[in-house]
Coordinates of C-alpha atoms in Angstrom, one line a residue:
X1 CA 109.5 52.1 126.1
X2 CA 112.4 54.0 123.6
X3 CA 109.6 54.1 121.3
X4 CA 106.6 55.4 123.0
X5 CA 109.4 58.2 124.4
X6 CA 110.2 58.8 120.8
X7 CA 106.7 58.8 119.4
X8 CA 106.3 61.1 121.8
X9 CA 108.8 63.4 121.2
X10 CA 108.1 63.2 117.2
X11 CA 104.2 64.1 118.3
X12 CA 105.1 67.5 120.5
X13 CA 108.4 68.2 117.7
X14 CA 105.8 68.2 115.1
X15 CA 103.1 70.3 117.0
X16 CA 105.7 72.7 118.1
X17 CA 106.2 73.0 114.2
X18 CA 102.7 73.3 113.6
X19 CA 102.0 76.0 116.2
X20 CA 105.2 78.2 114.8
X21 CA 104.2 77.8 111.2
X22 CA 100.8 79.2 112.4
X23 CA 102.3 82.2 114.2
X24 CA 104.4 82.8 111.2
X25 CA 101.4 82.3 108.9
X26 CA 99.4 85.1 111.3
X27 CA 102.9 87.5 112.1
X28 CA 103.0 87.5 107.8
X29 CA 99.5 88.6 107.3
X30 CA 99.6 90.9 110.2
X31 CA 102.8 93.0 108.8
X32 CA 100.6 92.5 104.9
X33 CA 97.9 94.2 106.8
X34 CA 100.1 97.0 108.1
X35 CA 103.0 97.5 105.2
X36 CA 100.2 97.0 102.7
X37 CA 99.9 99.7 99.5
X38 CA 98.8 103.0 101.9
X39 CA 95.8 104.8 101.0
X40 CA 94.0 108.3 102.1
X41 CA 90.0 108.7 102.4
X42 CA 90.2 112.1 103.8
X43 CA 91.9 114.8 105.7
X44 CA 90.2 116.9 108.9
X45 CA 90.8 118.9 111.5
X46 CA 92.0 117.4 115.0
X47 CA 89.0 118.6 116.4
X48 CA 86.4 116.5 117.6
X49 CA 83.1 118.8 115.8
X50 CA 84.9 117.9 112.4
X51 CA 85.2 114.2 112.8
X52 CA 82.5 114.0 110.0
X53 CA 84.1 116.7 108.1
X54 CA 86.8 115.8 104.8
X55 CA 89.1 119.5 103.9
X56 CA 90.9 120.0 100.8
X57 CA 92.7 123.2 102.3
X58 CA 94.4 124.4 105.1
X59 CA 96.6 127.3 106.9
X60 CA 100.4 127.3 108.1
X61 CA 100.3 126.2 111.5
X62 CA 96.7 123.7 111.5
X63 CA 97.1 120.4 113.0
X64 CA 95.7 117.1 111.1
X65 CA 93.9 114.4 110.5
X66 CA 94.7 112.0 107.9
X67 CA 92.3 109.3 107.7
X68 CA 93.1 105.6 105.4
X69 CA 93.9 102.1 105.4
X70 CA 97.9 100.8 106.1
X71 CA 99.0 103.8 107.9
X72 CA 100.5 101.7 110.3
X73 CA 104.4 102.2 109.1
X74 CA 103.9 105.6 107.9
X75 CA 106.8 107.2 107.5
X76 CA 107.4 110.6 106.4
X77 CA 104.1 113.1 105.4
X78 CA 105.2 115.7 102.3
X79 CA 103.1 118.8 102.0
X80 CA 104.0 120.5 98.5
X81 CA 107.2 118.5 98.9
X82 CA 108.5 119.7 101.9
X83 CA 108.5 117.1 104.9
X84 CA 106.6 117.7 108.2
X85 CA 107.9 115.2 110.4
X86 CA 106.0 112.3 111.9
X87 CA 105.7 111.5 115.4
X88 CA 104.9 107.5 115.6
X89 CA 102.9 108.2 118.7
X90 CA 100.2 110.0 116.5
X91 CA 100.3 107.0 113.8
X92 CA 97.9 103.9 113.4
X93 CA 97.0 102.1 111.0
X94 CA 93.8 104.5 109.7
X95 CA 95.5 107.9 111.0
X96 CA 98.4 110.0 111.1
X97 CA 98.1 113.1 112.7
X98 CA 101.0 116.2 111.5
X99 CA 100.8 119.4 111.9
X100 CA 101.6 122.3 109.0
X101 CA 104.8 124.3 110.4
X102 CA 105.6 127.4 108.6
X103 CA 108.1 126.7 106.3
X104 CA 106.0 124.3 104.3
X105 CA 105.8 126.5 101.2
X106 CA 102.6 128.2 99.7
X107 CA 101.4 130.3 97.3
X108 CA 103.1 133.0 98.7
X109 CA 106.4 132.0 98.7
X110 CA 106.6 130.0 95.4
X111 CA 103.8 130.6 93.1
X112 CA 104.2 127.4 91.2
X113 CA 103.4 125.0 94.2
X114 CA 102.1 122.1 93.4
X115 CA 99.3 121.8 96.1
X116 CA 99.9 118.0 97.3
X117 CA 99.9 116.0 100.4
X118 CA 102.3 112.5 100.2
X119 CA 102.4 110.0 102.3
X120 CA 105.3 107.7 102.4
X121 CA 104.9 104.0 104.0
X122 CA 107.3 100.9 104.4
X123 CA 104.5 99.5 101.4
X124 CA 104.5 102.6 99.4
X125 CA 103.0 106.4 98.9
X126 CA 100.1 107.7 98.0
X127 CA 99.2 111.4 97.5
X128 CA 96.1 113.3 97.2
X129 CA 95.5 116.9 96.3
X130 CA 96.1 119.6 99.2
X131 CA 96.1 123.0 99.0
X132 CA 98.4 124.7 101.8
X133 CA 96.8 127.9 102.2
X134 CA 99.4 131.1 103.6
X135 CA 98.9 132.8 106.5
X136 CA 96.2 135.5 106.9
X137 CA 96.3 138.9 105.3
X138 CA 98.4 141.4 106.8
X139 CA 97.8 145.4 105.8
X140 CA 100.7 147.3 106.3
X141 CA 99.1 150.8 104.8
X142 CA 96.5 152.5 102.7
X143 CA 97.6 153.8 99.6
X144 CA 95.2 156.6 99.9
X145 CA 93.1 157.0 103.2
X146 CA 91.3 160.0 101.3
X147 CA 88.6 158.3 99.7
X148 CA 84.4 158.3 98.9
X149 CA 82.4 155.6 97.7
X150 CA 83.0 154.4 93.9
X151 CA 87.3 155.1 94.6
X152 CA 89.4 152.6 94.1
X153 CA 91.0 151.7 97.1
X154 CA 94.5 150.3 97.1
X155 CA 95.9 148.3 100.4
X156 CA 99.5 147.4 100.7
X157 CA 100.4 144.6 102.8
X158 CA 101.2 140.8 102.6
X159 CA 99.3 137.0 102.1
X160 CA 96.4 139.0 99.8
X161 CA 95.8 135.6 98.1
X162 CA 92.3 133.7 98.1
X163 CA 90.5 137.0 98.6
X164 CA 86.8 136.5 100.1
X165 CA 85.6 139.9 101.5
X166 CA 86.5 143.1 102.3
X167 CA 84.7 145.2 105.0
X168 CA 84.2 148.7 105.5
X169 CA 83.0 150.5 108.0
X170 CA 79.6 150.2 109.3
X171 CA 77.0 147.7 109.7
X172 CA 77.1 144.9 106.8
X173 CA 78.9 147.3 104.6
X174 CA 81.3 144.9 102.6
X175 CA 82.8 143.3 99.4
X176 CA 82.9 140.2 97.7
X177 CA 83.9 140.7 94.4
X178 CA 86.1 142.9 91.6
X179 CA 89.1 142.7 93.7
X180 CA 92.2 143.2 92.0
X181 CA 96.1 141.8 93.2
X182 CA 99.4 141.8 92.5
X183 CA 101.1 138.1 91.7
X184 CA 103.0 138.1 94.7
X185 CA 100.0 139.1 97.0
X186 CA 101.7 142.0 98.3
X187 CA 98.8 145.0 97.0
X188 CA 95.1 145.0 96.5
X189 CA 92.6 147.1 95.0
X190 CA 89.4 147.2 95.8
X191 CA 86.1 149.6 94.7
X192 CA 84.7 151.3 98.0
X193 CA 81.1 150.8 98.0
X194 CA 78.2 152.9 99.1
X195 CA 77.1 152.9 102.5
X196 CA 80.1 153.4 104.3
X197 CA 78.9 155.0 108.1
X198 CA 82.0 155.9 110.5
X199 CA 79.7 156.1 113.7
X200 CA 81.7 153.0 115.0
X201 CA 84.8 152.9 113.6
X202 CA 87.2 153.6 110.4
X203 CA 88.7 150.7 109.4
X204 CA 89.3 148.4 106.6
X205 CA 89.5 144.5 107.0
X206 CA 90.3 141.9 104.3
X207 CA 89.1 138.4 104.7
X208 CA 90.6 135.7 103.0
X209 CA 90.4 132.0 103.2
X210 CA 93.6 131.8 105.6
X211 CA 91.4 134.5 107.9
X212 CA 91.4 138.1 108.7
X213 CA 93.4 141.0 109.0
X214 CA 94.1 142.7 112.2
X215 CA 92.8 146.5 112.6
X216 CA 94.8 148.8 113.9
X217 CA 96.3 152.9 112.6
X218 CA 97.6 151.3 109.3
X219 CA 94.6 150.2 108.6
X220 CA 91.8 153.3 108.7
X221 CA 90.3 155.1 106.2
X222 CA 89.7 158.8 106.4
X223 CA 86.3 159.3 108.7
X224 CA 86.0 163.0 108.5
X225 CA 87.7 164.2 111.7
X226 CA 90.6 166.1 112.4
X227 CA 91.1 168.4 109.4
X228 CA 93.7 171.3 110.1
X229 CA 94.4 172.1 106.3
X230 CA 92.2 171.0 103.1
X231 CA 93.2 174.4 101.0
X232 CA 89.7 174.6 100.6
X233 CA 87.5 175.4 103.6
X234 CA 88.0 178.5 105.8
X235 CA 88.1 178.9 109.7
X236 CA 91.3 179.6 111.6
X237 CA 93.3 179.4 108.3
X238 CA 91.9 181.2 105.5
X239 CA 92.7 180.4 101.4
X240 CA 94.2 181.4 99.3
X241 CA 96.3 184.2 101.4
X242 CA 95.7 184.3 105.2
X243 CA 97.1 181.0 106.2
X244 CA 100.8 181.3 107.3
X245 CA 103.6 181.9 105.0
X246 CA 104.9 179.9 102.6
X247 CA 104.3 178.9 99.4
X248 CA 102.4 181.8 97.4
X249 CA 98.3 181.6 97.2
X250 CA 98.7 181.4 93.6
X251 CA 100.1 177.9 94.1
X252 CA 96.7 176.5 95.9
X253 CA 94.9 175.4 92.6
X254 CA 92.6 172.3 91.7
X255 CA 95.5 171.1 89.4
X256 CA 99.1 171.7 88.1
X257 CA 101.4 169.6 85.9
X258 CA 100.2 166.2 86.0
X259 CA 98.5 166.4 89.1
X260 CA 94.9 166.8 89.4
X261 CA 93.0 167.7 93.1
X262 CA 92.2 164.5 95.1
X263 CA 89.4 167.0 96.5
X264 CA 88.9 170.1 95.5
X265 CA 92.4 172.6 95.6
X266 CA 96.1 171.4 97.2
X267 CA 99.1 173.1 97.6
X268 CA 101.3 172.5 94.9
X269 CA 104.8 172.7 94.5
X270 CA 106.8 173.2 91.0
X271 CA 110.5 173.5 90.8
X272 CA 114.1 172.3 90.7
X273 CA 114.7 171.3 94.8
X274 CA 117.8 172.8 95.9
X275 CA 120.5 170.6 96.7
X276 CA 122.1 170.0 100.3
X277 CA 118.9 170.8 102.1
X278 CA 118.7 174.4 100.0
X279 CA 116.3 176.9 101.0
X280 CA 113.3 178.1 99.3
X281 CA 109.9 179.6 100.7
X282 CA 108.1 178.3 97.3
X283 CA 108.8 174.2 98.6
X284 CA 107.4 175.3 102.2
X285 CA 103.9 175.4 103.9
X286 CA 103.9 176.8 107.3
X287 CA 100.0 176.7 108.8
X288 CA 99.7 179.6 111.3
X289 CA 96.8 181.6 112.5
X290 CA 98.5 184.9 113.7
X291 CA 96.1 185.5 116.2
X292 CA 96.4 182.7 118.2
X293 CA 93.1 181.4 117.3
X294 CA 93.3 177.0 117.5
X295 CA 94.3 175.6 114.2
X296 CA 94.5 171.8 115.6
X297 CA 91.3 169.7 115.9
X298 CA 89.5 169.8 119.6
X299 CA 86.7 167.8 118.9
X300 CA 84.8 165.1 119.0
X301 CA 85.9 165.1 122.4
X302 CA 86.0 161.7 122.9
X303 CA 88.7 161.5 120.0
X304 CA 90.6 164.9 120.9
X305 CA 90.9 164.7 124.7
X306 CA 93.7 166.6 125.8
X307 CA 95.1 164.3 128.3
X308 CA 95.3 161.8 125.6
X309 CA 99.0 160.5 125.1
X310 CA 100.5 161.6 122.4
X311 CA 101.3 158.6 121.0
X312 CA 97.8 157.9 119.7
X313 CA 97.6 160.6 117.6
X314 CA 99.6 161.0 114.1
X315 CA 99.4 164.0 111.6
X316 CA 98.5 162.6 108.2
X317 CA 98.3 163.9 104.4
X318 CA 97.9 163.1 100.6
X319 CA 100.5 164.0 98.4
X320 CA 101.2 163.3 94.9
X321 CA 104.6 163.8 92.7
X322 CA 105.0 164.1 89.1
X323 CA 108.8 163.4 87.4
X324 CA 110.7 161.5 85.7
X325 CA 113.5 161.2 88.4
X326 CA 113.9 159.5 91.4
X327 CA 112.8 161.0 94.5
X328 CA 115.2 159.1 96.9
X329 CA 117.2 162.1 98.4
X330 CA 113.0 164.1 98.5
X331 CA 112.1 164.0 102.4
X332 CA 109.4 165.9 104.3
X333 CA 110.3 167.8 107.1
X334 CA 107.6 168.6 109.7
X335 CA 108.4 170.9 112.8
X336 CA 106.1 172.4 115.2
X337 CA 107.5 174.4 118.1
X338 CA 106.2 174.0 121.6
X339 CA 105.1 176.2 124.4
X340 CA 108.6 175.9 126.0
X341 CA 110.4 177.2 122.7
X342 CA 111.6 174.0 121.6
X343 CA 111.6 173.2 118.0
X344 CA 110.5 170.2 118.1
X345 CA 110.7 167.8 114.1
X346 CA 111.1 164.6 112.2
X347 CA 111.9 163.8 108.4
X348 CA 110.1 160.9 106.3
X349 CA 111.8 159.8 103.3
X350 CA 109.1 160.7 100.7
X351 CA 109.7 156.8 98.9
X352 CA 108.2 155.3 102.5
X353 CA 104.5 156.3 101.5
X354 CA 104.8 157.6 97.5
X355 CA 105.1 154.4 95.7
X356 CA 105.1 155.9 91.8
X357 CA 105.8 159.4 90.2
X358 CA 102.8 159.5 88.2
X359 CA 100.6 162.1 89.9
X360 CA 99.1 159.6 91.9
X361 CA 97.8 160.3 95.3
X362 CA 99.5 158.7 98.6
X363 CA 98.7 159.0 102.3
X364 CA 102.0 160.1 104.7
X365 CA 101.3 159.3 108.1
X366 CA 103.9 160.8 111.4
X367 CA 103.1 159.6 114.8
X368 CA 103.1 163.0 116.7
X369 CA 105.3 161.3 119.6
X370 CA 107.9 161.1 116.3
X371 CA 108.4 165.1 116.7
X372 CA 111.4 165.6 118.7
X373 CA 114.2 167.9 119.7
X374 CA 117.0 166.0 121.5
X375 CA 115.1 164.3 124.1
X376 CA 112.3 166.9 123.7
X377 CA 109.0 165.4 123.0
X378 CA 105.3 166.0 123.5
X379 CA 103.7 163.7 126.1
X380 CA 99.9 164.4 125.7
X381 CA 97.2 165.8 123.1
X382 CA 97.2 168.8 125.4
X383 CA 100.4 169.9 125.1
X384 CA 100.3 169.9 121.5
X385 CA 96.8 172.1 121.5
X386 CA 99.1 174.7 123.4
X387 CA 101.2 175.7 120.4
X388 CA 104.4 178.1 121.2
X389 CA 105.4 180.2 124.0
X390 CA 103.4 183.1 122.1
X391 CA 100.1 181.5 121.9
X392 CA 100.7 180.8 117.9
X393 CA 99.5 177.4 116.8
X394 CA 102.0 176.6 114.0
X395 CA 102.7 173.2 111.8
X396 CA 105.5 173.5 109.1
X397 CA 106.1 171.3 106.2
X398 CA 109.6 171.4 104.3
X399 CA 110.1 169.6 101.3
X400 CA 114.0 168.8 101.6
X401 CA 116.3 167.5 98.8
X402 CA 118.8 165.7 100.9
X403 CA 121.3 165.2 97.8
X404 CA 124.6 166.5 98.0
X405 CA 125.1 167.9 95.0
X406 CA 121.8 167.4 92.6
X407 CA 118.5 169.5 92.3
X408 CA 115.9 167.4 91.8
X409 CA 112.8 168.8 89.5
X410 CA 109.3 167.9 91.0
X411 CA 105.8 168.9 90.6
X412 CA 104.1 167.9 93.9
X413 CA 100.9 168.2 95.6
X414 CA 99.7 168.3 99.5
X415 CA 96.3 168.2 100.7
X416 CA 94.4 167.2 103.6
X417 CA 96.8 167.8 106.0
X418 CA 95.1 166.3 109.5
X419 CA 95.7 165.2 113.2
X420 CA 94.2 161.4 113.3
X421 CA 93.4 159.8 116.6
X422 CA 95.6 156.0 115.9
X423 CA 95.2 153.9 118.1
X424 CA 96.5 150.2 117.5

């Protein structure tokens, strides 16, 4: 009877053995299934419409899809070497889904990149070539809103990298090529083509392969509308003599030291700026029409409506300088006095819109809302069609050396002095 009870126990001792050895042998080539050398077939979008889709390329912020074999114990996921954290409830052992936060660098913030994606496992890594594209173009000003088809066009901004097409206005009026940038993306240059039509609209948009550029005032061109002084056509101002005071007519030419007319004449400005905001009628250009006639654009009326806030309107103008010095201490004054009698003004530093000293032309741009006195300010269109207490329509532009104790030679050029409607 001791026998048959050990026999028995011997039986079930070595099937217990058997069964664990088993397990063991299954657990083993479970975990070589799942720690096995990790591999990556492709990379999508977590979107169902691209399940059949593979990308080499994506934005800062885009959510994916890596698809392999012995995923299972991924840990980390490397884009360009930076880490992007991985959640293990979005890993198996043929996915991992991560998404690209912002600081993962790009192009744009290191220009030598090395455009991977690396995947770290308890088996291994394996990488695969990714390119983390930055975030879509932002224009933060035209160079030079005054321009015709066959200019070069220059747009100052950020993320002008991977560069597909920039659109003008009007229907289908865009380009694709001869696009010129800076390295760190920050300026492009582009030829303005023919066709351009400014029924609908005046902006510029740049496409890239991270997506589009918002529009908005810092990004129109010049549409024709608005003019209050080109130095070249008469109406209520007249050139070269019967258009306020200022500057003499002899100084509204087509060219003058270094400067040549971005259309036709400008009023130009040559001489040593006085220091400490010194005075001098041959640096100031004060539009007037005597007789009370309307110097400020009232039409088309859907663009000039009085009761429009004054906020959506800015006053705009090219000007170019010519020296060899710096221009830091150079602002522009612009005053305008309203029906009440209040002298209302602001000052741009000149270096916020005139990038170089070469005689190359720049667009300044004041919101109107910006002219103040105290806590004076226009609050429509309307109330800056009304002009002074006398019925005079007057704009003023003072070119100020704000240096205490330095005169500052220049040769400068205004033109196209205008009242845009800006809306963002």
């Amino acid at each position: 009877m001791e026998n048959i009870h050990k026999n028995k126990f011997n039986i079930l001792s070595s099937a217990l053995i058997l069964v664990m050895a088993l397990f063991s042998l299954a657990c083993q080539e479970d975990e070589d299934v799942v720690t096995g050398m990790p591999s990556i077939e492709r990379v999508r979008y977590t979107d169902p419409a691209t399940a059949d889709s593979a990308f080499s390329r994506a934005t800062l912020g885009s959510t994916l899809a890596i698809l392999g074999k012995n995923l299972g114990t991924t840990q980390q996921v490397y884009l360009n070497d930076y880490p992007v954290g991985v959640n293990p409830a979005y890993v198996t052992n043929e996915n991992v889904i991560v998404t690209i936060t912002d600081s993962v660098p790009t192009v744009a913030t290191n220009p030598d990149v090395p455009n991977m994606l690396r995947l770290v496992t308890k088996g291994g890594e394996t990488s695969i070539s990714f390119q983390t594209l930055p975030p879509a173009p932002q224009i933060s000003r035209v160079a030079n809103e005054y321009v015709k088809p066959g200019d070069q066009l220059t747009l100052f901004g950020r993320y002008y990298y991977f560069i597909d097409t920039v659109y003008f206005p009007g229907e289908d009026i865009f380009v694709t090529d001869g696009f010129s940038t800076n390295s760190t993306g920050s300026r492009l240059t582009v030829t303005v083509p023919e066709g351009v039509d400014f029924t609908e609209s005046n902006f510029v948009t740049v496409v890239t392969q991270s997506g589009a550029s918002a529009t908005n005032r810092r990004t129109q061109i010049y549409d024709g509308n608005g003019m209050v002084a080109d130095f070249d056509t008469n109406g209520a101002l007249e050139w070269p003599w019967n258009w306020g005071w200022g500057i003499s007519g002899n100084m509204i030419v087509p060219s003058i030291g270094g400067i040549e007319g971005i259309d036709g004449n400008f009023g130009a400005i040559d001489m040593d700026l006085p220091p400490q905001y010194g005075w001098s009628n041959d640096k100031v250009m004060n539009f007037a029409n005597w007789s009370g006639v309307q110097i400020f654009p009232t039409s088309p009326m859907d663009k000039y409506a009085p009761g429009t806030p004054a906020g959506k309107f800015d006053i705009r103008m090219e000007i170019a300088v010519n020296t060899d010095v710096s221009i830091e201490d150079v602002e522009l004054l612009i005053w305008y006095p309203d029906i009440n009698g209040n002298e209302l003004q602001t000052s741009v530093p000149l270096t916020d819109f005139v990038a170089t000293t070469d005689g190359t032309w720049y667009t300044l741009s004041v919101n109107i809302s910006q002219l103040t006195s105290g806590n004076v300010r226009l609050s429509t269109y309307g109330d800056f069609l009304a002009g002074s207490g006398d019925g005079t329509k007057q704009l003023r532009l003072v070119v100020q050396n704000t240096n205490s104790s330095e005169s500052i030679p220049v040769v400068m050029g205004i033109d196209n002095v205008r009242v845009v409607r800006a809306e963002e």
